[in-house]
CSV table of C-alpha atoms in Angstrom, one decimal:
chain,number,residue,atom,x,y,z
A,1,UNK,CA,12.3,24.6,-16.3
A,2,UNK,CA,15.6,23.0,-17.0
A,3,UNK,CA,16.4,22.5,-12.9
A,4,UNK,CA,12.4,20.4,-12.8
A,5,UNK,CA,13.9,18.5,-16.1
A,6,UNK,CA,16.9,17.3,-13.7
A,7,UNK,CA,14.4,15.7,-11.4
A,8,UNK,CA,11.0,15.0,-12.2
A,9,UNK,CA,11.2,12.6,-14.9
A,10,UNK,CA,8.0,10.1,-15.4
A,11,UNK,CA,9.1,6.9,-15.5
A,12,UNK,CA,5.8,5.2,-17.9
A,13,UNK,CA,7.1,1.2,-17.8
A,14,UNK,CA,7.6,1.2,-13.6
A,15,UNK,CA,4.3,1.0,-12.0
A,16,UNK,CA,2.5,-0.6,-9.8
A,17,UNK,CA,-1.8,-0.9,-9.1
A,18,UNK,CA,-3.2,1.3,-6.5
A,19,UNK,CA,-6.8,-0.4,-6.0
A,20,UNK,CA,-9.2,2.0,-4.3
A,21,UNK,CA,-12.6,2.2,-3.1
A,22,UNK,CA,-13.3,4.2,-6.0
A,23,UNK,CA,-11.8,2.2,-8.4
A,24,UNK,CA,-8.3,0.7,-9.7
A,25,UNK,CA,-6.0,3.8,-10.9
A,26,UNK,CA,-2.2,3.1,-11.5
A,27,UNK,CA,0.8,4.9,-9.7
A,28,UNK,CA,3.7,5.6,-12.0
A,29,UNK,CA,7.2,6.2,-10.8
A,30,UNK,CA,8.2,9.9,-11.1
A,31,UNK,CA,11.6,9.7,-9.9
A,32,UNK,CA,11.1,12.6,-6.9
A,33,UNK,CA,9.5,11.4,-4.0
A,34,UNK,CA,7.4,14.8,-3.6
A,35,UNK,CA,5.6,14.0,-6.9
A,36,UNK,CA,2.9,11.1,-7.3
A,37,UNK,CA,0.9,10.7,-10.3
A,38,UNK,CA,-1.9,8.3,-10.0
A,39,UNK,CA,-4.1,7.8,-13.6
A,40,UNK,CA,-7.0,5.2,-14.9
A,41,UNK,CA,-5.2,3.5,-17.6
A,42,UNK,CA,-2.2,3.9,-19.5
A,43,UNK,CA,-0.8,6.9,-18.7
A,44,UNK,CA,0.2,7.6,-22.7
A,45,UNK,CA,-2.8,6.7,-23.8
A,46,UNK,CA,-5.2,9.6,-21.8
A,47,UNK,CA,-6.6,10.8,-25.4
A,48,UNK,CA,-7.5,14.3,-26.3
A,49,UNK,CA,-7.9,16.9,-23.4
A,50,UNK,CA,-7.7,14.4,-20.6
A,51,UNK,CA,-9.2,15.5,-16.8
A,52,UNK,CA,-6.0,16.8,-14.8
A,53,UNK,CA,-6.5,17.1,-10.9
A,54,UNK,CA,-2.8,19.8,-10.3
A,55,UNK,CA,-3.8,18.5,-6.0
A,56,UNK,CA,-1.7,20.0,-3.3
A,57,UNK,CA,-1.1,18.4,0.1
A,58,UNK,CA,-2.9,18.9,3.1
A,59,UNK,CA,-2.3,16.5,6.1
A,60,UNK,CA,-4.9,17.5,8.3
A,61,UNK,CA,-7.7,16.3,6.2
A,62,UNK,CA,-6.4,14.0,3.4
A,63,UNK,CA,-4.7,11.9,6.8
A,64,UNK,CA,-5.9,13.0,9.6
A,65,UNK,CA,-9.8,13.6,8.5
A,66,UNK,CA,-9.7,17.6,9.2
A,67,UNK,CA,-13.1,19.4,8.8
A,68,UNK,CA,-12.1,22.5,8.0
A,69,UNK,CA,-10.8,22.4,4.6
A,70,UNK,CA,-12.0,21.4,1.2
A,71,UNK,CA,-9.0,19.7,0.7
A,72,UNK,CA,-9.3,16.1,1.1
A,73,UNK,CA,-13.4,16.4,-0.4
A,74,UNK,CA,-11.6,17.4,-3.6
A,75,UNK,CA,-8.6,15.2,-3.9
A,76,UNK,CA,-12.1,12.2,-3.5
A,77,UNK,CA,-14.0,13.9,-5.7
A,78,UNK,CA,-11.3,14.1,-8.0
A,79,UNK,CA,-10.6,10.7,-8.3
A,80,UNK,CA,-14.7,9.6,-9.1
A,81,UNK,CA,-15.0,11.8,-11.7
A,82,UNK,CA,-11.2,10.2,-13.3
A,83,UNK,CA,-13.2,6.9,-12.6
A,84,UNK,CA,-16.2,7.8,-14.5
A,85,UNK,CA,-14.9,8.9,-17.4
A,86,UNK,CA,-12.4,5.9,-17.7
A,87,UNK,CA,-9.2,8.1,-18.2
A,88,UNK,CA,-7.4,11.0,-16.4
A,89,UNK,CA,-4.7,11.9,-14.5
A,90,UNK,CA,-3.9,14.0,-10.6
A,91,UNK,CA,-0.4,15.0,-9.9
A,92,UNK,CA,-0.1,15.2,-6.2
A,93,UNK,CA,2.7,18.1,-4.7
A,94,UNK,CA,4.2,18.0,-1.4
A,95,UNK,CA,3.2,21.8,-1.2
A,96,UNK,CA,1.5,22.3,1.8
A,97,UNK,CA,-0.1,25.7,2.9
A,98,UNK,CA,-0.2,27.1,-0.4
A,99,UNK,CA,3.7,26.4,-0.8
A,100,UNK,CA,4.7,27.8,2.9
A,101,UNK,CA,5.4,24.2,3.8
A,102,UNK,CA,3.5,22.7,6.8
A,103,UNK,CA,5.5,24.8,9.7
A,104,UNK,CA,3.8,28.3,8.7
A,105,UNK,CA,0.9,26.2,7.9
A,106,UNK,CA,0.0,25.3,11.4
A,107,UNK,CA,1.5,28.8,12.6
A,108,UNK,CA,-1.5,30.5,9.8
A,109,UNK,CA,-3.8,28.2,11.4
A,110,UNK,CA,-3.8,28.9,15.0
A,111,UNK,CA,-3.8,32.7,14.4
A,112,UNK,CA,-7.1,32.0,12.4
A,113,UNK,CA,-8.4,30.1,16.1
A,114,UNK,CA,-7.2,32.4,18.3
A,115,UNK,CA,-7.6,35.8,16.6
A,116,UNK,CA,-10.7,35.3,14.6
A,117,UNK,CA,-9.1,35.6,11.6
A,118,UNK,CA,-10.0,34.4,8.1
A,119,UNK,CA,-7.5,32.5,6.3
A,120,UNK,CA,-6.0,35.7,4.2
A,121,UNK,CA,-6.2,37.7,6.9
A,122,UNK,CA,-3.6,35.1,9.0
A,123,UNK,CA,-1.4,34.5,6.3
A,124,UNK,CA,-0.9,39.3,6.0
A,125,UNK,CA,-0.5,39.4,9.9
A,126,UNK,CA,2.2,36.5,9.4
A,127,UNK,CA,3.5,39.0,6.1
A,128,UNK,CA,2.9,35.5,3.7
A,129,UNK,CA,2.2,36.4,0.3
A,130,UNK,CA,-1.2,34.3,0.1
A,131,UNK,CA,-0.3,31.9,-1.9
A,132,UNK,CA,3.5,30.5,-3.8
A,133,UNK,CA,2.7,27.7,-5.4
A,134,UNK,CA,4.2,26.9,-9.0
A,135,UNK,CA,3.1,23.8,-10.9
A,136,UNK,CA,6.0,23.3,-13.0
A,137,UNK,CA,6.5,19.8,-12.1
A,138,UNK,CA,3.0,19.7,-14.0
A,139,UNK,CA,4.0,21.4,-16.6
A,140,UNK,CA,6.8,19.3,-17.6
A,141,UNK,CA,5.6,15.5,-16.5
A,142,UNK,CA,2.5,17.4,-18.9
A,143,UNK,CA,5.5,17.5,-21.7
A,144,UNK,CA,6.5,14.7,-21.3
A,145,UNK,CA,3.6,12.9,-22.4
A,146,UNK,CA,2.7,15.1,-25.1
A,147,UNK,CA,-0.2,16.7,-23.8
A,148,UNK,CA,-0.4,20.1,-24.3
A,149,UNK,CA,-4.8,20.9,-23.6
A,150,UNK,CA,-5.9,19.2,-20.9
A,151,UNK,CA,-9.8,20.2,-18.6
A,152,UNK,CA,-8.6,21.3,-15.5
A,153,UNK,CA,-10.4,20.1,-12.0
A,154,UNK,CA,-9.7,23.3,-10.0
A,155,UNK,CA,-11.3,26.6,-9.2
A,156,UNK,CA,-8.9,28.0,-8.6
A,157,UNK,CA,-7.9,30.7,-11.6
A,158,UNK,CA,-4.4,31.3,-10.8
A,159,UNK,CA,-4.1,27.4,-11.6
A,160,UNK,CA,-5.2,27.5,-15.1
A,161,UNK,CA,-2.7,30.8,-15.9
A,162,UNK,CA,0.4,29.1,-14.6
A,163,UNK,CA,-0.4,25.9,-17.2
A,164,UNK,CA,-1.3,28.4,-19.9
A,165,UNK,CA,1.9,30.8,-19.3
A,166,UNK,CA,3.9,27.8,-19.7
A,167,UNK,CA,2.1,26.2,-23.0
A,168,UNK,CA,-0.5,23.9,-21.9
A,169,UNK,CA,-4.3,24.8,-22.7
A,170,UNK,CA,-7.1,24.5,-19.6
A,171,UNK,CA,-10.3,24.4,-19.6
A,172,UNK,CA,-11.7,24.9,-16.2
A,173,UNK,CA,-13.9,21.7,-14.4
A,174,UNK,CA,-15.1,22.8,-10.7
A,175,UNK,CA,-15.5,20.6,-7.3
A,176,UNK,CA,-18.1,20.6,-6.3
A,177,UNK,CA,-17.9,21.7,-2.4
A,178,UNK,CA,-19.1,19.7,1.0
A,179,UNK,CA,-20.2,22.7,2.9
A,180,UNK,CA,-19.7,22.3,7.1
A,181,UNK,CA,-19.7,24.2,9.3
A,182,UNK,CA,-15.7,23.7,9.9
A,183,UNK,CA,-15.2,25.1,6.6
A,184,UNK,CA,-17.9,27.2,5.5
A,185,UNK,CA,-16.4,31.1,6.1
A,186,UNK,CA,-13.1,29.2,4.4
A,187,UNK,CA,-14.7,28.0,1.5
A,188,UNK,CA,-16.5,31.5,1.4
A,189,UNK,CA,-12.7,33.6,1.7
A,190,UNK,CA,-11.0,31.8,-0.6
A,191,UNK,CA,-14.1,33.1,-3.7
A,192,UNK,CA,-13.7,37.0,-1.7
A,193,UNK,CA,-10.1,37.5,-1.2
A,194,UNK,CA,-8.5,34.9,-3.0
A,195,UNK,CA,-10.3,34.3,-6.2
A,196,UNK,CA,-11.5,31.4,-6.2
A,197,UNK,CA,-14.6,30.0,-8.7
A,198,UNK,CA,-16.1,27.6,-6.3
A,199,UNK,CA,-20.3,27.3,-6.8
A,200,UNK,CA,-20.9,27.8,-3.3
A,201,UNK,CA,-24.1,29.7,-4.3
A,202,UNK,CA,-26.7,27.0,-2.8
A,203,UNK,CA,-29.9,26.7,-4.9
A,204,UNK,CA,-33.0,27.2,-2.2
A,205,UNK,CA,-35.1,29.2,-3.8
A,206,UNK,CA,-38.1,26.7,-4.7
A,207,UNK,CA,-38.0,28.3,-8.4
A,208,UNK,CA,-34.4,26.7,-9.1
A,209,UNK,CA,-33.5,23.1,-9.5
A,210,UNK,CA,-32.1,20.4,-7.0
A,211,UNK,CA,-28.6,19.5,-8.7
A,212,UNK,CA,-27.3,16.3,-6.6
A,213,UNK,CA,-23.9,13.7,-8.0
A,214,UNK,CA,-21.8,12.6,-5.3
A,215,UNK,CA,-23.3,10.8,-1.9
A,216,UNK,CA,-21.0,13.4,0.0
A,217,UNK,CA,-22.5,16.9,-1.6
A,218,UNK,CA,-25.1,18.5,-0.7
A,219,UNK,CA,-28.4,16.7,-1.3
A,220,UNK,CA,-26.6,13.3,-1.7
A,221,UNK,CA,-29.0,11.4,-0.3
A,222,UNK,CA,-30.5,11.0,-3.8
A,223,UNK,CA,-27.3,9.9,-5.4
A,224,UNK,CA,-27.6,6.1,-6.2
A,225,UNK,CA,-24.5,5.4,-4.5
A,226,UNK,CA,-25.9,6.6,-0.5
A,227,UNK,CA,-25.1,4.5,1.8
A,228,UNK,CA,-28.7,3.5,2.1
A,229,UNK,CA,-28.8,-0.5,1.3
A,230,UNK,CA,-32.5,-2.1,0.0
A,231,UNK,CA,-34.3,-5.0,0.9
A,232,UNK,CA,-35.5,-6.7,-2.5
A,233,UNK,CA,-36.6,-9.6,-3.9
A,234,UNK,CA,-35.4,-11.0,-0.3
A,235,UNK,CA,-32.0,-9.9,-0.5
A,236,UNK,CA,-29.9,-7.0,1.1
A,237,UNK,CA,-28.3,-5.0,-1.4
A,238,UNK,CA,-25.5,-2.1,0.0
A,239,UNK,CA,-26.8,0.5,-1.9
A,240,UNK,CA,-29.5,0.8,-4.9
A,241,UNK,CA,-26.5,1.1,-7.7
A,242,UNK,CA,-25.4,-2.6,-6.5
A,243,UNK,CA,-29.0,-3.5,-6.8
A,244,UNK,CA,-28.9,-1.7,-10.6
A,245,UNK,CA,-25.4,-2.6,-11.7
A,246,UNK,CA,-26.1,-6.6,-10.5
A,247,UNK,CA,-29.9,-7.1,-12.5
A,248,UNK,CA,-27.5,-6.6,-15.9
A,249,UNK,CA,-26.8,-10.3,-15.6
A,250,UNK,CA,-28.8,-13.3,-14.8
A,251,UNK,CA,-26.6,-15.8,-13.5
A,252,UNK,CA,-26.6,-15.9,-10.0
A,253,UNK,CA,-22.4,-15.9,-9.8
A,254,UNK,CA,-22.7,-12.5,-11.2
A,255,UNK,CA,-25.1,-11.0,-9.4
A,256,UNK,CA,-23.7,-11.8,-6.1
A,257,UNK,CA,-20.3,-10.5,-7.0
A,258,UNK,CA,-21.6,-7.2,-7.8
A,259,UNK,CA,-23.6,-7.3,-4.4
A,260,UNK,CA,-20.7,-8.2,-2.9
A,261,UNK,CA,-18.5,-5.3,-3.8
A,262,UNK,CA,-16.8,-3.3,-1.4
A,263,UNK,CA,-18.4,0.2,-2.7
A,264,UNK,CA,-21.4,0.9,-5.4
A,265,UNK,CA,-18.1,2.4,-7.6
A,266,UNK,CA,-16.2,-0.8,-7.0
A,267,UNK,CA,-19.9,-2.6,-8.4
A,268,UNK,CA,-20.7,0.1,-11.5
A,269,UNK,CA,-16.8,-0.9,-12.4
A,270,UNK,CA,-17.3,-4.0,-11.8
A,271,UNK,CA,-20.3,-5.0,-13.6
A,272,UNK,CA,-19.1,-2.7,-16.7
A,273,UNK,CA,-16.3,-5.1,-17.1
A,274,UNK,CA,-18.6,-8.5,-17.4
A,275,UNK,CA,-21.6,-6.7,-19.3
A,276,UNK,CA,-20.3,-7.1,-22.5
A,277,UNK,CA,-19.8,-10.5,-22.2
A,278,UNK,CA,-22.8,-11.9,-19.7
A,279,UNK,CA,-24.9,-9.3,-19.7
A,280,UNK,CA,-28.4,-9.6,-20.0
A,281,UNK,CA,-29.9,-8.6,-24.0
A,282,UNK,CA,-33.2,-7.2,-22.9
A,283,UNK,CA,-31.2,-4.5,-20.1
A,284,UNK,CA,-31.9,-1.3,-22.4
A,285,UNK,CA,-35.7,-2.1,-22.0
A,286,UNK,CA,-36.3,-3.3,-18.3
A,287,UNK,CA,-33.3,-0.2,-17.3
A,288,UNK,CA,-36.1,1.9,-15.7
A,289,UNK,CA,-38.4,-0.3,-14.6
A,290,UNK,CA,-34.9,-2.0,-12.4
A,291,UNK,CA,-34.4,1.4,-11.3
A,292,UNK,CA,-37.5,2.7,-10.1
A,293,UNK,CA,-37.9,-0.4,-8.5
A,294,UNK,CA,-34.8,0.0,-6.5
A,295,UNK,CA,-35.4,3.7,-5.9
A,296,UNK,CA,-39.1,3.1,-4.5
A,297,UNK,CA,-37.2,-0.4,-2.2
A,298,UNK,CA,-34.7,2.9,-0.7
A,299,UNK,CA,-37.0,6.0,0.1
A,300,UNK,CA,-40.0,3.5,1.7
A,301,UNK,CA,-37.4,1.8,3.4
A,302,UNK,CA,-35.6,4.8,4.9
A,303,UNK,CA,-37.9,6.8,6.0
A,304,UNK,CA,-35.2,10.1,7.0
A,305,UNK,CA,-34.3,10.0,3.2
A,306,UNK,CA,-38.3,10.2,2.9
A,307,UNK,CA,-38.1,12.9,4.5
A,308,UNK,CA,-35.5,14.4,2.5
A,309,UNK,CA,-36.9,13.9,-1.0
A,310,UNK,CA,-40.0,15.5,0.1
A,311,UNK,CA,-38.1,18.2,1.8
A,312,UNK,CA,-37.3,19.2,-2.1
A,313,UNK,CA,-41.0,20.4,-2.7
A,314,UNK,CA,-41.7,20.7,-6.6
A,315,UNK,CA,-38.4,21.5,-7.4
A,316,UNK,CA,-37.0,19.9,-10.2
A,317,UNK,CA,-34.8,17.0,-9.8
A,318,UNK,CA,-31.3,16.9,-12.1
A,319,UNK,CA,-28.5,14.8,-11.5
A,320,UNK,CA,-25.9,16.5,-12.5
A,321,UNK,CA,-22.8,15.1,-14.9
A,322,UNK,CA,-21.2,14.7,-17.9
A,323,UNK,CA,-20.4,11.7,-17.6
A,324,UNK,CA,-23.8,10.0,-18.3
A,325,UNK,CA,-26.0,12.1,-20.8
A,326,UNK,CA,-28.9,9.4,-20.6
A,327,UNK,CA,-29.4,9.3,-16.5
A,328,UNK,CA,-28.2,12.9,-15.9
A,329,UNK,CA,-27.9,16.1,-16.9
A,330,UNK,CA,-24.2,18.5,-17.3
A,331,UNK,CA,-27.3,21.9,-16.2
A,332,UNK,CA,-27.8,23.2,-19.8
A,333,UNK,CA,-30.9,20.6,-20.0
A,334,UNK,CA,-28.8,18.4,-23.2
A,335,UNK,CA,-29.3,15.4,-21.7
A,336,UNK,CA,-32.2,13.1,-20.4
A,337,UNK,CA,-32.0,13.6,-16.7
A,338,UNK,CA,-33.6,9.8,-16.5
A,339,UNK,CA,-32.5,10.0,-12.7
A,340,UNK,CA,-34.1,12.8,-11.8
A,341,UNK,CA,-37.2,12.0,-13.2
A,342,UNK,CA,-38.1,8.7,-11.4
A,343,UNK,CA,-36.6,10.4,-8.2
A,344,UNK,CA,-39.9,13.1,-9.1
A,345,UNK,CA,-42.0,10.1,-9.4
A,346,UNK,CA,-40.9,8.7,-6.2
A,347,UNK,CA,-41.4,11.6,-4.9
A,348,UNK,CA,-44.8,12.3,-6.4
A,349,UNK,CA,-45.8,8.8,-4.7
A,350,UNK,CA,-44.8,9.8,-1.5
A,351,UNK,CA,-46.3,13.2,-1.3
A,352,UNK,CA,-49.7,11.4,-2.2
A,353,UNK,CA,-49.3,8.8,0.5
A,354,UNK,CA,-48.7,11.4,3.1
A,355,UNK,CA,-51.7,13.6,2.0
A,356,UNK,CA,-53.8,10.2,2.2
A,357,UNK,CA,-52.5,9.8,5.8
A,358,UNK,CA,-53.4,13.1,6.9
A,359,UNK,CA,-56.9,12.9,5.0
A,360,UNK,CA,-57.5,9.3,6.7
A,361,UNK,CA,-55.9,11.1,10.4
A,362,UNK,CA,-58.2,14.2,9.9
A,363,UNK,CA,-61.5,11.6,9.3
A,364,UNK,CA,-61.1,9.8,12.3
C-alpha cells in the first residue's frame, strides 16, 4: 500500500465539472493518469455508505461500442444510479483484460473467436490467471476520504473480498445485465466459471413479476426514460419523463426548458433543481393523473410498445428500484410501485380495446 501512496493522492480542491447525458458529475485529480475519479456532489461530503463503482477499463465497449461484453453497460448503469441517488463515486482504473493488458486481451478474444472457447477457457489456453486485478488504488483513495464502508456496485465477489481484506466494509449492489446474442455466453461464463453473481435468470414465467427500470435493460420499453416521444396538448415531448417533470410547473418558461432537455435524466435533474422555488402547490394531488396521461399517450401512439406491454399478460409489473419508494419497489414489496400499478391499468385498457375489436370483427 505504501507504493500507491507515492502515486495516488486525491486533490480534492482540483476538480472540474463533467456534464454528461445522465447528469452533472465532478472529475477529480488523482495525480495518476491511470486512475480517474468522478462523483456526484462534493467528494468530501458523500455521507454514510455511499455508492461506489470500481470500474476496470474496456476500450472495446466503452470507446468503440463492442457488444460482446457488459463493461460499458455496467459503467452507464452505475452513473445512472449515482445521479438518481444524488451522491456516490466511480473509481476508473486502467486494467484491461482482467489485469493482463490490452495485448493479451486481444489474443484471448481471438482464441475465443477462432477456437470456439469461452472467456475462461481462452485464458487457460494462454496460461493466464483468470483475474489478476488489484484495487489498492481505490482503497487508498477511500482511506484518504475517511470512508470505511460503501455500497459496492459490482457482481464480482473478488472485488468485495479485496476491499473487505483491506479495511473497507462493503454491501453488494448488483448491476443488471443487458443480455444480447453477442454477450450471452460471456455473461453466463462469468457466473459459472469466474464466480460472479450477475442476476441472469430472466423472469419468464406467467406467475412471476416483470421487473423493469433502465430503458436499455430487458423490459426497458416500460420505463419513462425509453425513447418514445408523446404528443400531448399540441406539443411533442421527447419522452414521458420530459412531460411528467415539466408538469410540476405552471410557468411556460420552466416547462419549455425541461421539454428541451437533451435526455430524460437531465429533464428530471433540472426539475429537481427548480421545483422548490417554482413548483406547483397541488403537485402531489395531481401527479398520478399526469403520469397516467403520459402513459396512455405513449402506449396509444406507439403500437410496438403497446404490443410489448400486452405481451406481459397478467403478470405484475414492478419498477424495481431502491431510489423511489413511491413510484417503484426494491423487489421486496416495501415500495408502493405506483408506476407499475398505473402501467397495469393502461394494460387493462389496451386488453379491453383488443377484445372489443376482436368481438366486432367476429360479428361482421
